[in-house]
N, CA, C and O atoms as a GROMACS GRO file, in nm:
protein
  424
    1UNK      N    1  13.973  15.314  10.347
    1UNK     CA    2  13.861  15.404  10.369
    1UNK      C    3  13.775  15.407  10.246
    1UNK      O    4  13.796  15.357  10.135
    2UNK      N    5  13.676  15.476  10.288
    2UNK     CA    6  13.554  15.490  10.174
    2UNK      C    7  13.555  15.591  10.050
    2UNK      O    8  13.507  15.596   9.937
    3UNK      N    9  13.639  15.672  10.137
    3UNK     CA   10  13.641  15.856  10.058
    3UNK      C   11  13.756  15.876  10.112
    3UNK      O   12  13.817  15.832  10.210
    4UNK      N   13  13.779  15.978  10.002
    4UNK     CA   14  13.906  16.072  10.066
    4UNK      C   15  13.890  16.122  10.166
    4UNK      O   16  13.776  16.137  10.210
    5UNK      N   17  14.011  16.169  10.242
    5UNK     CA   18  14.021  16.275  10.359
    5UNK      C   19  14.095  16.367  10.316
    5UNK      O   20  14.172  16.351  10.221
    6UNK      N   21  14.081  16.497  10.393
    6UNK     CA   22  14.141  16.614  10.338
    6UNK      C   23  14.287  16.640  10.448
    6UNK      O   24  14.281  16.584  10.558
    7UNK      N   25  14.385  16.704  10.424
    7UNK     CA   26  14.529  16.696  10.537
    7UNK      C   27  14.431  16.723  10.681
    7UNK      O   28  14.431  16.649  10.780
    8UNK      N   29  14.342  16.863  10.661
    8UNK     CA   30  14.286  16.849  10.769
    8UNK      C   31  14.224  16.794  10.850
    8UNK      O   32  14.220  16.815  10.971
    9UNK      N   33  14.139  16.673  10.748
    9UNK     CA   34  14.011  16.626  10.845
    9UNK      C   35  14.168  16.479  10.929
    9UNK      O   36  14.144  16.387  11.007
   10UNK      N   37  14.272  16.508  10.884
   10UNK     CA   38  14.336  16.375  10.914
   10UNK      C   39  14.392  16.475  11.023
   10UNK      O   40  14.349  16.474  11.138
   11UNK      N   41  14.436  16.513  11.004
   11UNK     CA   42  14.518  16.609  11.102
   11UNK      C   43  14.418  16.639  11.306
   11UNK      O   44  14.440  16.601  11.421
   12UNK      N   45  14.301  16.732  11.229
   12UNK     CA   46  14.231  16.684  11.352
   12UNK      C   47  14.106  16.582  11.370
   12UNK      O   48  13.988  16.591  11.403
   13UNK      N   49  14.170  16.509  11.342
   13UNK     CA   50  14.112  16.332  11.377
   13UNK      C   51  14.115  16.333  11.548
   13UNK      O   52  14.162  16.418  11.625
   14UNK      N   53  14.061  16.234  11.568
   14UNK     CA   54  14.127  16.233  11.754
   14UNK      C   55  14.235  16.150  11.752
   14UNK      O   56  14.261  16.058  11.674
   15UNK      N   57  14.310  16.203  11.868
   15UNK     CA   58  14.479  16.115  11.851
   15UNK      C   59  14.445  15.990  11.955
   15UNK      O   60  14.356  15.973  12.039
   16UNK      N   61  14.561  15.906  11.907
   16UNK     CA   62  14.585  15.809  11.992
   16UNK      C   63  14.745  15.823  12.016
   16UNK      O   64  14.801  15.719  12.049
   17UNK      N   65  14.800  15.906  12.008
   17UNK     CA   66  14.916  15.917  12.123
   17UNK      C   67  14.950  16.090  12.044
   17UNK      O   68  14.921  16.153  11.943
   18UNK      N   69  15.030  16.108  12.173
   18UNK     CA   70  15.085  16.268  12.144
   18UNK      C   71  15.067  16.331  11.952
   18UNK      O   72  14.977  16.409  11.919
   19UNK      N   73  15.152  16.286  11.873
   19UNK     CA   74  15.101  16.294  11.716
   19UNK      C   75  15.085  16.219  11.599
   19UNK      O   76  15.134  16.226  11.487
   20UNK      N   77  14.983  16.125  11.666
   20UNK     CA   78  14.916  16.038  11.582
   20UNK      C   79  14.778  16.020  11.586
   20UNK      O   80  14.723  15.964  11.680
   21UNK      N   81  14.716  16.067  11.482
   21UNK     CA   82  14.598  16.099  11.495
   21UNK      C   83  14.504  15.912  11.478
   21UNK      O   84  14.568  15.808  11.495
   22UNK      N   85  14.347  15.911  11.444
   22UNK     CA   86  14.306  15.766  11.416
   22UNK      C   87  14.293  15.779  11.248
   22UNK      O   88  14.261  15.697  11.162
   23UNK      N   89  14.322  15.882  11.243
   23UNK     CA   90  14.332  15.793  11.034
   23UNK      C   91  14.423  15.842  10.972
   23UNK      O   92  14.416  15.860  10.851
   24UNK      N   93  14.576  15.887  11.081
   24UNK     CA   94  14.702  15.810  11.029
   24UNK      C   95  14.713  15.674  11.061
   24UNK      O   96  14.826  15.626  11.052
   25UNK      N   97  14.610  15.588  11.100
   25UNK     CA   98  14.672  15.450  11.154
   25UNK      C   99  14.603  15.344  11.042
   25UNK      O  100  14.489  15.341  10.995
   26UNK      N  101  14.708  15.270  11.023
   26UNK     CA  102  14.671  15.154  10.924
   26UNK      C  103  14.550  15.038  10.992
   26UNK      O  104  14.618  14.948  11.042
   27UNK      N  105  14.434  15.015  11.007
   27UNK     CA  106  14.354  14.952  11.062
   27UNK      C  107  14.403  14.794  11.050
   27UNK      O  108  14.383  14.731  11.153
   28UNK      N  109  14.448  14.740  10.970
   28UNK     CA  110  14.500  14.611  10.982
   28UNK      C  111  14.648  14.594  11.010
   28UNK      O  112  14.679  14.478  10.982
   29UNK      N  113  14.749  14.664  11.053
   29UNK     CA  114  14.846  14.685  11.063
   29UNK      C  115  14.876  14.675  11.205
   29UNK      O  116  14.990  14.659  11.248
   30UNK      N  117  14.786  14.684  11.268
   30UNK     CA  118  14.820  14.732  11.442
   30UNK      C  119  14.893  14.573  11.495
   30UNK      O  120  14.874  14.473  11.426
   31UNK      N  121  14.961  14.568  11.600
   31UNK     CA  122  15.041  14.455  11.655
   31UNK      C  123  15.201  14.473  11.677
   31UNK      O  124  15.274  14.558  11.625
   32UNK      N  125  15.221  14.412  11.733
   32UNK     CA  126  15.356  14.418  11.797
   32UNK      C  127  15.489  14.307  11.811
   32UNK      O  128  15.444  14.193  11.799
   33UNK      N  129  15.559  14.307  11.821
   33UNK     CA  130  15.666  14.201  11.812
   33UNK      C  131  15.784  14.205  11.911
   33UNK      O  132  15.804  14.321  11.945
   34UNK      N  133  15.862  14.123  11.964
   34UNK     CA  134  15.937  14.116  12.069
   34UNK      C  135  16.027  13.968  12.040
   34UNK      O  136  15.984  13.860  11.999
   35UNK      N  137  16.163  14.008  12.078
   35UNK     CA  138  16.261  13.921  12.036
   35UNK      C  139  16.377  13.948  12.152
   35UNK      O  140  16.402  14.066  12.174
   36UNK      N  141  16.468  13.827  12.244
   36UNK     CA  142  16.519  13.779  12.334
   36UNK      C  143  16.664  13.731  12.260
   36UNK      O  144  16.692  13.622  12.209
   37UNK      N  145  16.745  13.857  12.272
   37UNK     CA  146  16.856  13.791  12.205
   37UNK      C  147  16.952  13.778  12.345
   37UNK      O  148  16.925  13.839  12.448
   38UNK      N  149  17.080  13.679  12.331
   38UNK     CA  150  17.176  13.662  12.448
   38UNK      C  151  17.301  13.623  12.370
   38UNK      O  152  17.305  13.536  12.283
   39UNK      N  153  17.442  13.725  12.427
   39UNK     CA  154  17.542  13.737  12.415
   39UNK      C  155  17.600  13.618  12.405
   39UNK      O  156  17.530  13.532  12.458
   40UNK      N  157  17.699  13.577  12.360
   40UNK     CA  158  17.814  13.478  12.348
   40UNK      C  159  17.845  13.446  12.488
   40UNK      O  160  17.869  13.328  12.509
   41UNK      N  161  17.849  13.522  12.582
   41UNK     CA  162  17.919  13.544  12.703
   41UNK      C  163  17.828  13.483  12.766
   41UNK      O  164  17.869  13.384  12.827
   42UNK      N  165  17.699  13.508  12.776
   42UNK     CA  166  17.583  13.449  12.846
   42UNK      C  167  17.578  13.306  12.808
   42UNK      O  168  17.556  13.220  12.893
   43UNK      N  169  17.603  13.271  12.650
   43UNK     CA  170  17.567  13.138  12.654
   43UNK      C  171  17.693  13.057  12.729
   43UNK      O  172  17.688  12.948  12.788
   44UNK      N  173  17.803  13.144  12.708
   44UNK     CA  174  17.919  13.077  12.755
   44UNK      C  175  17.891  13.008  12.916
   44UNK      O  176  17.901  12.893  12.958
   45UNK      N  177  17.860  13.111  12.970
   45UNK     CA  178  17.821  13.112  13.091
   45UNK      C  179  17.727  12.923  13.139
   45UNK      O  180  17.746  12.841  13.229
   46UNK      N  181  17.661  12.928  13.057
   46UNK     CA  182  17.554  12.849  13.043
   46UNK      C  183  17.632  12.682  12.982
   46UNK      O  184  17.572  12.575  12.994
   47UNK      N  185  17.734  12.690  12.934
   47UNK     CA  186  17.810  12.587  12.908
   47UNK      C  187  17.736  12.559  12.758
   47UNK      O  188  17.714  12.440  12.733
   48UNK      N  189  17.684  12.683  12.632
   48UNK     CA  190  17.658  12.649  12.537
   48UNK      C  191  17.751  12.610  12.429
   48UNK      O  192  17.866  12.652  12.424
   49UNK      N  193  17.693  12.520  12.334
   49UNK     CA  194  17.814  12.508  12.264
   49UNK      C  195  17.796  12.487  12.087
   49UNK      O  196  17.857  12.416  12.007
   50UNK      N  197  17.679  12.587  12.071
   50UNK     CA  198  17.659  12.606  11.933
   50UNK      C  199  17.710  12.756  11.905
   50UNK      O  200  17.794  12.810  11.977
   51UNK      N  201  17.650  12.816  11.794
   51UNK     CA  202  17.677  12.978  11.704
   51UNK      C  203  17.704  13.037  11.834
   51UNK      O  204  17.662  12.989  11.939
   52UNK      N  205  17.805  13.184  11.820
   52UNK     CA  206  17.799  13.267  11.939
   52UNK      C  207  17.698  13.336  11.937
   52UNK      O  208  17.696  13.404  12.040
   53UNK      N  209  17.591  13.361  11.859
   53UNK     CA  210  17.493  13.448  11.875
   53UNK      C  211  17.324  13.350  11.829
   53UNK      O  212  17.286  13.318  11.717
   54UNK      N  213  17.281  13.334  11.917
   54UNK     CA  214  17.154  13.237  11.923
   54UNK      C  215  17.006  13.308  11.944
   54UNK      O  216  16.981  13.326  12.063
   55UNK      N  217  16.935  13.340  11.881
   55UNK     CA  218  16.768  13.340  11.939
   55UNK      C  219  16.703  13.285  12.045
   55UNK      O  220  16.676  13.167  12.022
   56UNK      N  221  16.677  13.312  12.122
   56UNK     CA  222  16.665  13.237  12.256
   56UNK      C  223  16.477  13.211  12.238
   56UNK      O  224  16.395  13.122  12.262
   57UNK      N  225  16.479  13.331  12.188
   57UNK     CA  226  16.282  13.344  12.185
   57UNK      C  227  16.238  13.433  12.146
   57UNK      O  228  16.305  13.534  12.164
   58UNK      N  229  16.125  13.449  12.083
   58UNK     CA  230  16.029  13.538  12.020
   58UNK      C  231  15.894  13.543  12.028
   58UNK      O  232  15.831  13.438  12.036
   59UNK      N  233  15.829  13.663  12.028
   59UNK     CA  234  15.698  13.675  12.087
   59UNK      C  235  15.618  13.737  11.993
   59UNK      O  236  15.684  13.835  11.962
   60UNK      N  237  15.494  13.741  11.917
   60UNK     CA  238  15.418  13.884  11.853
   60UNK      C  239  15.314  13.833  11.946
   60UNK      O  240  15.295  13.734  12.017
   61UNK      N  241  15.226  14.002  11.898
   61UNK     CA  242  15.070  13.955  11.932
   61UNK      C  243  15.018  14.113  11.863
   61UNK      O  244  15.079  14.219  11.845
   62UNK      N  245  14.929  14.085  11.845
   62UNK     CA  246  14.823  14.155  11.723
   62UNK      C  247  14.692  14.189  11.802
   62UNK      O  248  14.623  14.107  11.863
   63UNK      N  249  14.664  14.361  11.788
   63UNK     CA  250  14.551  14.373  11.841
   63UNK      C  251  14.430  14.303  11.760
   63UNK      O  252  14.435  14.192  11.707
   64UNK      N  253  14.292  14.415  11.764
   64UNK     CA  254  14.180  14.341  11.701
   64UNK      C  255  14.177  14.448  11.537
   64UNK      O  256  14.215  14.560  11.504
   65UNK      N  257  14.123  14.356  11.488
   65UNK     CA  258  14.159  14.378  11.351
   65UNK      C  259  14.049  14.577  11.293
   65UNK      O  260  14.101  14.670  11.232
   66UNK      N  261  13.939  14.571  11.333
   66UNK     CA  262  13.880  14.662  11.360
   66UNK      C  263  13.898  14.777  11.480
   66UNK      O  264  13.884  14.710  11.582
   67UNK      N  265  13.915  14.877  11.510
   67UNK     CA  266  13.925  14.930  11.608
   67UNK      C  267  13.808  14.970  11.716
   67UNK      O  268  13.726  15.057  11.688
   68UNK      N  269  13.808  14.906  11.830
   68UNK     CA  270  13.653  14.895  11.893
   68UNK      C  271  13.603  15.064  11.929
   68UNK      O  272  13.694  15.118  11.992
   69UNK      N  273  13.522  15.128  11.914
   69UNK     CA  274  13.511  15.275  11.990
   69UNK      C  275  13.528  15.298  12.129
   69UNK      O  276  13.490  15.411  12.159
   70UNK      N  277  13.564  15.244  12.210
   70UNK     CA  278  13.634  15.231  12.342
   70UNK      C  279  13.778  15.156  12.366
   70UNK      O  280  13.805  15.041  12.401
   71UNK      N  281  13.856  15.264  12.337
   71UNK     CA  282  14.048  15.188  12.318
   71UNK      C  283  14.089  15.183  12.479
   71UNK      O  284  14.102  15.288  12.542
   72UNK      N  285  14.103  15.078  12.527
   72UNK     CA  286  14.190  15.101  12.627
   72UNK      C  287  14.276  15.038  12.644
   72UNK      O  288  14.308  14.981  12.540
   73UNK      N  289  14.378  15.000  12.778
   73UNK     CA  290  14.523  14.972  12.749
   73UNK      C  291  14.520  14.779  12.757
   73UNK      O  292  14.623  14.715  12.735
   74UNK      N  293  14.410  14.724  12.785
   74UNK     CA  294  14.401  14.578  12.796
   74UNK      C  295  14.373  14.544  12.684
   74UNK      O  296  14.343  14.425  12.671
   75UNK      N  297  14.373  14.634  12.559
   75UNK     CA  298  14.350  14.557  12.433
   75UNK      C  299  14.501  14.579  12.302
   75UNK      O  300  14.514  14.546  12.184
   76UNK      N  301  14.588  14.647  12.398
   76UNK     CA  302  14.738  14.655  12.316
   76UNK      C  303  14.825  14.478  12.348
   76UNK      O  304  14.787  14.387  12.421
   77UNK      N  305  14.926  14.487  12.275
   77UNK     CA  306  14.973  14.346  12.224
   77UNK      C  307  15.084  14.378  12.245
   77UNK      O  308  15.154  14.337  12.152
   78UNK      N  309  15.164  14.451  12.345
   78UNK     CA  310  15.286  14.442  12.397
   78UNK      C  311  15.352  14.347  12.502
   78UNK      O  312  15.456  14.284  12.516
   79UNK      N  313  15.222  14.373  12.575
   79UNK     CA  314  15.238  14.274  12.709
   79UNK      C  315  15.259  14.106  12.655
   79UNK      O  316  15.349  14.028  12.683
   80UNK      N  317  15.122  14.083  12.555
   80UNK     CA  318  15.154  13.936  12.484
   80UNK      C  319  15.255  13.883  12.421
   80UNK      O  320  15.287  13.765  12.406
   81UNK      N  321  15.308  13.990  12.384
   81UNK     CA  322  15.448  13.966  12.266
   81UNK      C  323  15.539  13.948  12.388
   81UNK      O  324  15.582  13.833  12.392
   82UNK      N  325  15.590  14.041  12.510
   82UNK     CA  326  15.738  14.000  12.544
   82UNK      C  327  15.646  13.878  12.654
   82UNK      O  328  15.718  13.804  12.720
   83UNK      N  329  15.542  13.868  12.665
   83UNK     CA  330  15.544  13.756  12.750
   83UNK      C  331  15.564  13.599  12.710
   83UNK      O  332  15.599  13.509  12.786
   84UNK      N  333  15.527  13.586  12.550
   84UNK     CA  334  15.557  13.478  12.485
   84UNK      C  335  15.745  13.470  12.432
   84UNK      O  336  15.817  13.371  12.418
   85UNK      N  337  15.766  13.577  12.417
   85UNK     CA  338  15.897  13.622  12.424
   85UNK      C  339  15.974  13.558  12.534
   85UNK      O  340  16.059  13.473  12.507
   86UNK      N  341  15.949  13.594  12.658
   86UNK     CA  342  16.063  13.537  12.806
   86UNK      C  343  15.996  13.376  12.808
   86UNK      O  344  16.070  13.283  12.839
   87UNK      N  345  15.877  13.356  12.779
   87UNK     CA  346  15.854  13.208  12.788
   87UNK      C  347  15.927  13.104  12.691
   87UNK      O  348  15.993  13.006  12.724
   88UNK      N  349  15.904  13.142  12.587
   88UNK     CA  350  16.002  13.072  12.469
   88UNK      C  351  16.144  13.063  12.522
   88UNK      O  352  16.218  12.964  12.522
   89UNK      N  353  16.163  13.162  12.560
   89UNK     CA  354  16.320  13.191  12.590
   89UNK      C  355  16.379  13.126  12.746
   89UNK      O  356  16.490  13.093  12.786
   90UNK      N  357  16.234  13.128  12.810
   90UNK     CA  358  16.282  13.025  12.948
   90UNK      C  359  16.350  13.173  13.048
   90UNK      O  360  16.434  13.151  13.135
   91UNK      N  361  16.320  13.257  13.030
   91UNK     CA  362  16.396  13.387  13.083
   91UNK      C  363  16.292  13.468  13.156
   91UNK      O  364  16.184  13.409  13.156
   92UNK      N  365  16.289  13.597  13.226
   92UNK     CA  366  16.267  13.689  13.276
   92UNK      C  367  16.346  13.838  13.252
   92UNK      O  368  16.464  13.852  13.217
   93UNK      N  369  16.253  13.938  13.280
   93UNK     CA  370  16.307  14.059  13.279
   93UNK      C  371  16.425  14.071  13.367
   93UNK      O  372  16.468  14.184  13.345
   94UNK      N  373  16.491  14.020  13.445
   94UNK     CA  374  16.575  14.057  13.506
   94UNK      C  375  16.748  13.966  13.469
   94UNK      O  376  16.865  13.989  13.503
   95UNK      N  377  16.671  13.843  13.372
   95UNK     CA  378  16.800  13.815  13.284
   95UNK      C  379  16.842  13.831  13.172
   95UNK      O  380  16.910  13.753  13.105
   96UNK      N  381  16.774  14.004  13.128
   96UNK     CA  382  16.785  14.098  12.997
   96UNK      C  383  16.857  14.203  13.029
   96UNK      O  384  16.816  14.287  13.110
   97UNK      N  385  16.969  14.210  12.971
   97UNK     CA  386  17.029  14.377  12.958
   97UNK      C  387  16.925  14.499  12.878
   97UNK      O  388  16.864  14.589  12.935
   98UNK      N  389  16.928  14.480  12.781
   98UNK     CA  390  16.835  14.548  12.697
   98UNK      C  391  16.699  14.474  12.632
   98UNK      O  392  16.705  14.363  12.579
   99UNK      N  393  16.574  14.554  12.644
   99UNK     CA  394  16.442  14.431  12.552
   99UNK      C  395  16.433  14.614  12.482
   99UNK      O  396  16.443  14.733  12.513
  100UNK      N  397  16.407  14.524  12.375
  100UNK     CA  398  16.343  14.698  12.266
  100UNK      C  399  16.221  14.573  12.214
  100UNK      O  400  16.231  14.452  12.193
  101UNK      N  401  16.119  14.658  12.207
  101UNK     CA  402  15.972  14.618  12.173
  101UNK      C  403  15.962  14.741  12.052
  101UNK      O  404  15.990  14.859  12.070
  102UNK      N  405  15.921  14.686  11.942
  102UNK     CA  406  15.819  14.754  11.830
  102UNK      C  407  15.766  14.734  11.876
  102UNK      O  408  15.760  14.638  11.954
  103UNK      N  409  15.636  14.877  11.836
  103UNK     CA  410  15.506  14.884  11.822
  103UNK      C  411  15.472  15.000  11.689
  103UNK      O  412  15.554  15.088  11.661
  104UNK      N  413  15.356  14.987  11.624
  104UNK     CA  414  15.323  15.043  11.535
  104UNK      C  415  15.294  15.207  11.561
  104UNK      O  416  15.302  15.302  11.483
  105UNK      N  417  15.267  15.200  11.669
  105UNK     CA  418  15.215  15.379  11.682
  105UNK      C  419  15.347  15.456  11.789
  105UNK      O  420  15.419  15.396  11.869
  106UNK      N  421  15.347  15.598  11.757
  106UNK     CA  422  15.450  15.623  11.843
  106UNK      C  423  15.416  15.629  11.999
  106UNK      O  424  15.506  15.651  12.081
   0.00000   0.00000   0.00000
């Protein structure tokens, strides 16, 4: 930023989710990441025959570096991340026990 802000002027900023206001947010920081891990058991399954614990695939994707004055939900980088995520990985949501996605804001 240019100038200081005071607790308040940060505080009531306008939010972008329940308590996060827009100048608690790091402007070049925004983006997301997604990672496809599979059990020993799964690879077993699969007739693998390297490490018991393998990376199957990984995904990021990064919003826009500026924040546009109209946020809406086709410009977040979740969807890009686990979708490069199950592609790398040759997988789908339904041959995941658990996917945990970071994202920067709560």
């Amino acid at each position: 930023t240019r100038r200081a802000y005071s607790l308040d002027e940060v505080l009531q900023a306008p939010h972008v989710a329940p308590v996060t206001t827009t100048l608690e947010c790091a402007r070049r920081a925004d983006g997301a990441a997604a990672i496809v891990l599979a059990s020993s058991t799964f690879l077993q399954q699969r007739d693998w025959r390297g490490p018991s614990a393998v990376v199957l695939g990984g995904g990021e994707g990064s919003g826009p570096l500026y924040p546009p004055a109209d946020i809406h939900d086709a410009m977040f980088s979740c969807e890009e991340a686990a979708r490069v995520a199950y592609e790398s990985a040759q997988l789908g949501p339904r041959d995941v026990d658990f996917f945990g996605l970071y994202d920067c804001f709560p």
